[in-house]
mmCIF file of C-alpha atoms in Angstrom:
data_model
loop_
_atom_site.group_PDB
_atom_site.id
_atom_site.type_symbol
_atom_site.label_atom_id
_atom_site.label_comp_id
_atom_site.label_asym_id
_atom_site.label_seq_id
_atom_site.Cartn_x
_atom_site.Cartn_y
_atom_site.Cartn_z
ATOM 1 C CA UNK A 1 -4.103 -6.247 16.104
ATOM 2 C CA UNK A 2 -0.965 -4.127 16.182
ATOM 3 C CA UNK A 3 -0.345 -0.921 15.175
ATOM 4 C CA UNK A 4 -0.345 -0.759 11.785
ATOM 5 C CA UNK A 5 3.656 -0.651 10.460
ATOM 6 C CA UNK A 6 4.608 3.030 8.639
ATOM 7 C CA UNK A 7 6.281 1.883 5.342
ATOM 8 C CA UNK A 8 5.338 4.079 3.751
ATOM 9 C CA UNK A 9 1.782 4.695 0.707
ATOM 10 C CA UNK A 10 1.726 1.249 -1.261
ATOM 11 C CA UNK A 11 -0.626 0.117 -3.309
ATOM 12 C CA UNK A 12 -1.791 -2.168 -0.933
ATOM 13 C CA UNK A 13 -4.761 -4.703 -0.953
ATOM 14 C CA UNK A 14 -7.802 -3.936 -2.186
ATOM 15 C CA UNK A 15 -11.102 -4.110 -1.179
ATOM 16 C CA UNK A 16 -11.805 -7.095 -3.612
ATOM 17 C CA UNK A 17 -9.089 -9.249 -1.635
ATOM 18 C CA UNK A 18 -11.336 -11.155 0.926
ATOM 19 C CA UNK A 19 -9.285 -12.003 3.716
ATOM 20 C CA UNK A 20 -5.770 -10.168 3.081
ATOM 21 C CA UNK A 21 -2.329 -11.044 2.389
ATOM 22 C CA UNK A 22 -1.094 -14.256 3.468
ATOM 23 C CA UNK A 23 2.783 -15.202 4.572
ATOM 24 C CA UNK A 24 2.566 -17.801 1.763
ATOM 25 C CA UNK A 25 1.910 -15.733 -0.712
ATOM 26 C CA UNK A 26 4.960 -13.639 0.751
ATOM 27 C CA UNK A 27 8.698 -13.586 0.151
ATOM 28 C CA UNK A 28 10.524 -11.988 1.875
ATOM 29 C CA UNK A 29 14.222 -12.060 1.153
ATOM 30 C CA UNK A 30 17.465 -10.158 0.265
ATOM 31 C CA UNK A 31 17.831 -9.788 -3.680
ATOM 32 C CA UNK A 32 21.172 -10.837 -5.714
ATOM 33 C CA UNK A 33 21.866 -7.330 -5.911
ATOM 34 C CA UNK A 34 22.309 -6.907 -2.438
ATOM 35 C CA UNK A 35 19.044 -5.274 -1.236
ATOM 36 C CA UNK A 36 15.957 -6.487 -0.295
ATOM 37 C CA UNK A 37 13.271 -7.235 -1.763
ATOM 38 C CA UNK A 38 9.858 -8.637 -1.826
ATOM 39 C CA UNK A 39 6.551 -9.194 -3.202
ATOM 40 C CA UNK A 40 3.137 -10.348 -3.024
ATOM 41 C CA UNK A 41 0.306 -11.481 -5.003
ATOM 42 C CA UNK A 42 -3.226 -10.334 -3.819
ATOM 43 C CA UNK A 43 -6.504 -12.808 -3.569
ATOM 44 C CA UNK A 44 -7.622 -12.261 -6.897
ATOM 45 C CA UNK A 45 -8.184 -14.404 -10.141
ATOM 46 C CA UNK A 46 -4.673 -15.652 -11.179
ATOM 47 C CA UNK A 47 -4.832 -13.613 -14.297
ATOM 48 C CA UNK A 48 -5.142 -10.333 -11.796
ATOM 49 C CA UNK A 49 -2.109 -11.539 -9.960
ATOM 50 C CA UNK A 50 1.413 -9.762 -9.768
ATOM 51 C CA UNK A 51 3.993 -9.697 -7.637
ATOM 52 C CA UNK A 52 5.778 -6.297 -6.329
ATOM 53 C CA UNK A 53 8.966 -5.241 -5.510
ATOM 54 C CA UNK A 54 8.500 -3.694 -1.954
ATOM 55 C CA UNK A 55 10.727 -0.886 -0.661
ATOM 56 C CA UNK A 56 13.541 -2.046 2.040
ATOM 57 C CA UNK A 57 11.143 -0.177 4.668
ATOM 58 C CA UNK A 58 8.613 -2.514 3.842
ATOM 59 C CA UNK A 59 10.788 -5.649 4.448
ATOM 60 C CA UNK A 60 11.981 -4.754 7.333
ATOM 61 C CA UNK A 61 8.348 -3.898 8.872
ATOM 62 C CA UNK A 62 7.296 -7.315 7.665
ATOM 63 C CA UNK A 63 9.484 -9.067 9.293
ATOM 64 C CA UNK A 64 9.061 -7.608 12.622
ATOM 65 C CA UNK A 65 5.291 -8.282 12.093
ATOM 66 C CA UNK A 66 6.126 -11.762 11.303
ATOM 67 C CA UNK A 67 8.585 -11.527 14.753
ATOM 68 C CA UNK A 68 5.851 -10.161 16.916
ATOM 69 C CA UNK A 69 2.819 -12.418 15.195
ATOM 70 C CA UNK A 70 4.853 -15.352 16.484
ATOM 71 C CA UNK A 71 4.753 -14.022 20.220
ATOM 72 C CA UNK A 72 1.183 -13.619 19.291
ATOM 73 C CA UNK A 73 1.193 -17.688 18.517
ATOM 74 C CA UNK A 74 2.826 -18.171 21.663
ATOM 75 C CA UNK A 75 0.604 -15.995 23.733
ATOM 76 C CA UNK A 76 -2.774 -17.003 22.238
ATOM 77 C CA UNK A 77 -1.731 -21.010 22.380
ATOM 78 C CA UNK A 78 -4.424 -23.413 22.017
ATOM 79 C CA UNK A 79 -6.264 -20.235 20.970
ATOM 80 C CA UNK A 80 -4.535 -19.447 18.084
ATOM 81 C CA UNK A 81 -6.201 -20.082 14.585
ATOM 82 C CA UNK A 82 -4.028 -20.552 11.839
ATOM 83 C CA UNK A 83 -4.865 -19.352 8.722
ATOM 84 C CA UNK A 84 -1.212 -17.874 7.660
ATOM 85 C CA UNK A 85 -2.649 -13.710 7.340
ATOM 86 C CA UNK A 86 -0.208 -11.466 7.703
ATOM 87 C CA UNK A 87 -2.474 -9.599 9.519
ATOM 88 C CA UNK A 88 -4.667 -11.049 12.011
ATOM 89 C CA UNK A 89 -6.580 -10.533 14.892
ATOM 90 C CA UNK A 90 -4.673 -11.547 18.340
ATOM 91 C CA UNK A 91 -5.555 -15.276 17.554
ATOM 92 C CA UNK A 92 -5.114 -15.320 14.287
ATOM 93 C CA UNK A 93 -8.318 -14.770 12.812
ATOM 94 C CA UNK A 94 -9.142 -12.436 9.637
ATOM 95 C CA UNK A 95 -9.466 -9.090 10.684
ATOM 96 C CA UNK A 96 -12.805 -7.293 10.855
ATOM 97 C CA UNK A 97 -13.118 -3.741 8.242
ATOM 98 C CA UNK A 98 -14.540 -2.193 11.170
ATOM 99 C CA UNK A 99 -11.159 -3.262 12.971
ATOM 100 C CA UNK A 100 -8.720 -2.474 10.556
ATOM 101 C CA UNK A 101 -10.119 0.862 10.052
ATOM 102 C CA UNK A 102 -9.965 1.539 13.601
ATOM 103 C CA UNK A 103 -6.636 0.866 14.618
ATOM 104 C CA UNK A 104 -5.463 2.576 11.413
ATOM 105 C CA UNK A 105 -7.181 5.948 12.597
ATOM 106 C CA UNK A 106 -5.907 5.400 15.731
ATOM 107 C CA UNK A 107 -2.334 4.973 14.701
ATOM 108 C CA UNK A 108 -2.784 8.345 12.446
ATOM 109 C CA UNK A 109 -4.012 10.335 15.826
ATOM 110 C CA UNK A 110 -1.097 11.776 16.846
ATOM 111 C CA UNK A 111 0.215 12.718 13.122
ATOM 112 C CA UNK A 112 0.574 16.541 12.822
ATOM 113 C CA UNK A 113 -1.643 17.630 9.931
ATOM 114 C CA UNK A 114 -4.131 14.579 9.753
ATOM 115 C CA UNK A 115 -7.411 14.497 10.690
ATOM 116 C CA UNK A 116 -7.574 11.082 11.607
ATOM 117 C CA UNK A 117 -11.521 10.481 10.896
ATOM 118 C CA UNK A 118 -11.109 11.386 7.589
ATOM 119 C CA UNK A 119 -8.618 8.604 6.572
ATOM 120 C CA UNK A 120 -9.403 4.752 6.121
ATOM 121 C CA UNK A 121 -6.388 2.627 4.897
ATOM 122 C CA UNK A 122 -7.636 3.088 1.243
ATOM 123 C CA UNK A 123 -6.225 6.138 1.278
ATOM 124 C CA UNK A 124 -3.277 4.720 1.389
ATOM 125 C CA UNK A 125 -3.497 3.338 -2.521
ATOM 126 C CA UNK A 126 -4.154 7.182 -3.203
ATOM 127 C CA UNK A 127 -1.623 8.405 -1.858
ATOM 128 C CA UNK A 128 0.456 6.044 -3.849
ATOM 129 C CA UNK A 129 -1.140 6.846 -6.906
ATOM 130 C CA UNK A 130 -0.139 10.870 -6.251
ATOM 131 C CA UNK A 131 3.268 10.197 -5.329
ATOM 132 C CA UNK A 132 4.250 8.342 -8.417
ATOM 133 C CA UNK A 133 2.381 10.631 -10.958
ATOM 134 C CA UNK A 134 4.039 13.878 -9.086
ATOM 135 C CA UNK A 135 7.220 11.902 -9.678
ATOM 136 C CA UNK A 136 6.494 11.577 -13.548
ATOM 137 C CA UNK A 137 5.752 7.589 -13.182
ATOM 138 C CA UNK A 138 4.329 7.401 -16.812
ATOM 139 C CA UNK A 139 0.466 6.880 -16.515
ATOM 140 C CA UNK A 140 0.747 2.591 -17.469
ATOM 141 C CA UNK A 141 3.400 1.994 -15.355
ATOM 142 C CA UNK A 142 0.841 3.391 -12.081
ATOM 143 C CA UNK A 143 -1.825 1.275 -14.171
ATOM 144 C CA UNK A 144 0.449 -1.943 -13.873
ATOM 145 C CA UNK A 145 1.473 -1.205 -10.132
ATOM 146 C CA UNK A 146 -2.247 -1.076 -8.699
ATOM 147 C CA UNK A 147 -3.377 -3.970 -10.749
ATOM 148 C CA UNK A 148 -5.258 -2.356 -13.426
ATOM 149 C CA UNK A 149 -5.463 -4.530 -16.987
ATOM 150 C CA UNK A 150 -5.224 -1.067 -18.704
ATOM 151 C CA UNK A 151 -4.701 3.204 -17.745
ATOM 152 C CA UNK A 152 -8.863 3.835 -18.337
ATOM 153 C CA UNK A 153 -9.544 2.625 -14.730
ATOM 154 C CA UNK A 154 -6.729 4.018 -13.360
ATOM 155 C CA UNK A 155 -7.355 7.728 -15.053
ATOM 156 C CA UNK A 156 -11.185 7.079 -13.728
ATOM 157 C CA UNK A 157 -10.856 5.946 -10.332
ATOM 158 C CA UNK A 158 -7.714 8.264 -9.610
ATOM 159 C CA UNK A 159 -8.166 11.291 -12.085
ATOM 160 C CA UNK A 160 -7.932 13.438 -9.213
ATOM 161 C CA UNK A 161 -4.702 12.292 -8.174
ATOM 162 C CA UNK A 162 -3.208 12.217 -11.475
ATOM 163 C CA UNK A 163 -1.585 14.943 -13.156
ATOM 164 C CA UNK A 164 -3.114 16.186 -16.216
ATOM 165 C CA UNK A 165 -1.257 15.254 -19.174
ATOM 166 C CA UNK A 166 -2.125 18.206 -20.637
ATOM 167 C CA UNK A 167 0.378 19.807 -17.853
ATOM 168 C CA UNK A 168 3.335 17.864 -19.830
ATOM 169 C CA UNK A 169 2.691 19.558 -22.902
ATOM 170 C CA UNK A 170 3.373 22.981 -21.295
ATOM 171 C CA UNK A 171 6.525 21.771 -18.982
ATOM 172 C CA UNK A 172 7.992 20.566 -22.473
ATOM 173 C CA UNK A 173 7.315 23.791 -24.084
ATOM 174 C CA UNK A 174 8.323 26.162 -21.081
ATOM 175 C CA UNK A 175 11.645 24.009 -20.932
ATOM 176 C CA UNK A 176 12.261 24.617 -25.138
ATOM 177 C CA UNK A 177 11.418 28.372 -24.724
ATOM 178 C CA UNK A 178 12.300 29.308 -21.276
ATOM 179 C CA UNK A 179 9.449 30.571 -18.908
ATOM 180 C CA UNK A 180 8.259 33.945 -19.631
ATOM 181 C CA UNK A 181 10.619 36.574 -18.064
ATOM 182 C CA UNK A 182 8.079 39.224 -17.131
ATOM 183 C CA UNK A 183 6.784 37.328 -15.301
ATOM 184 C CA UNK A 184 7.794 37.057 -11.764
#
């Protein structure tokens, strides 16, 4: 399995999705408004399913993984499984947990700052999660993008990445007043 590509915290596939995304379920293509886009639906129950704008990053790293998984096809040969993953072992197979974890620490070994052993790709969806809610994504909009029917789930599973609304109430009211000058 290759490295895995850096574009950047998505909200990824879950642990629910049995096998991964697959290229059919992929599409990958330049929008009318000149950039790219994408999207995917994940392995779940059609009423779970959505499909997601993915940054240009994104794209682009897709496509080289669907370059370099054809030289994979061409290397592995008679070997070669189809199953149409994105992401697949060397002969196309499903990847292993065990497998995906471990080339996912060991692309994260040389990052500054990261302890490598402490990260699996969920982390990932996290990291997602904190990025749009320090960005003021409202609270059902993060819901929608990981897949969640409604925000209770989301404010469960992630309340530690969320920022507490009762912060917003206080950020209105500073702006209104004006922060307290004595203080420094």
């Amino acid at each position: 399995m290759p490295a895995p590509r850096n574009c950047g915290p998505s909200p990824g596939t879950t642990s629910s999705s049995r096998d991964g995304p697959t290229w059919s379920r992929r599409s990958l293509r330049t929008s009318p408004c000149g950039g790219r886009s994408g999207g995917a639906a994940t392995p779940k129950p059609a009423s779970a399913r959505r499909t997601l704008a993915l940054p240009s990053r994104c794209i682009d790293a897709l496509w080289r993984q669907y370059e370099d998984q054809g030289w994979d096809r061409l290397t592995a040969g008679d070997e070669w499984e189809e199953h149409g993953l994105v992401f697949s072992s060397a002969v196309g197979k499903p990847l292993d947990a065990a497998n995906v974890r471990r080339v996912f620490r060991q692309a994260l070994k040389d990052v500054d700052g990261v302890d490598a052993a402490e990260w699996t790709p969920r982390e990932l969806r996290h990291s997602f999660v904190s990025l749009l809610s320090d960005r003021g994504v409202p609270l059902e909009e993060i819901s929608r993008l990981v897949g969640h029917s409604g925000t209770a789930v989301t404010e469960e599973v992630y309340r530690k990445q969320i920022r507490p609304v009762i912060q917003t109430g206080a950020v209105v009211m500073d702006g209104i007043f004006g922060a307290d000058p004595r203080k420094p």
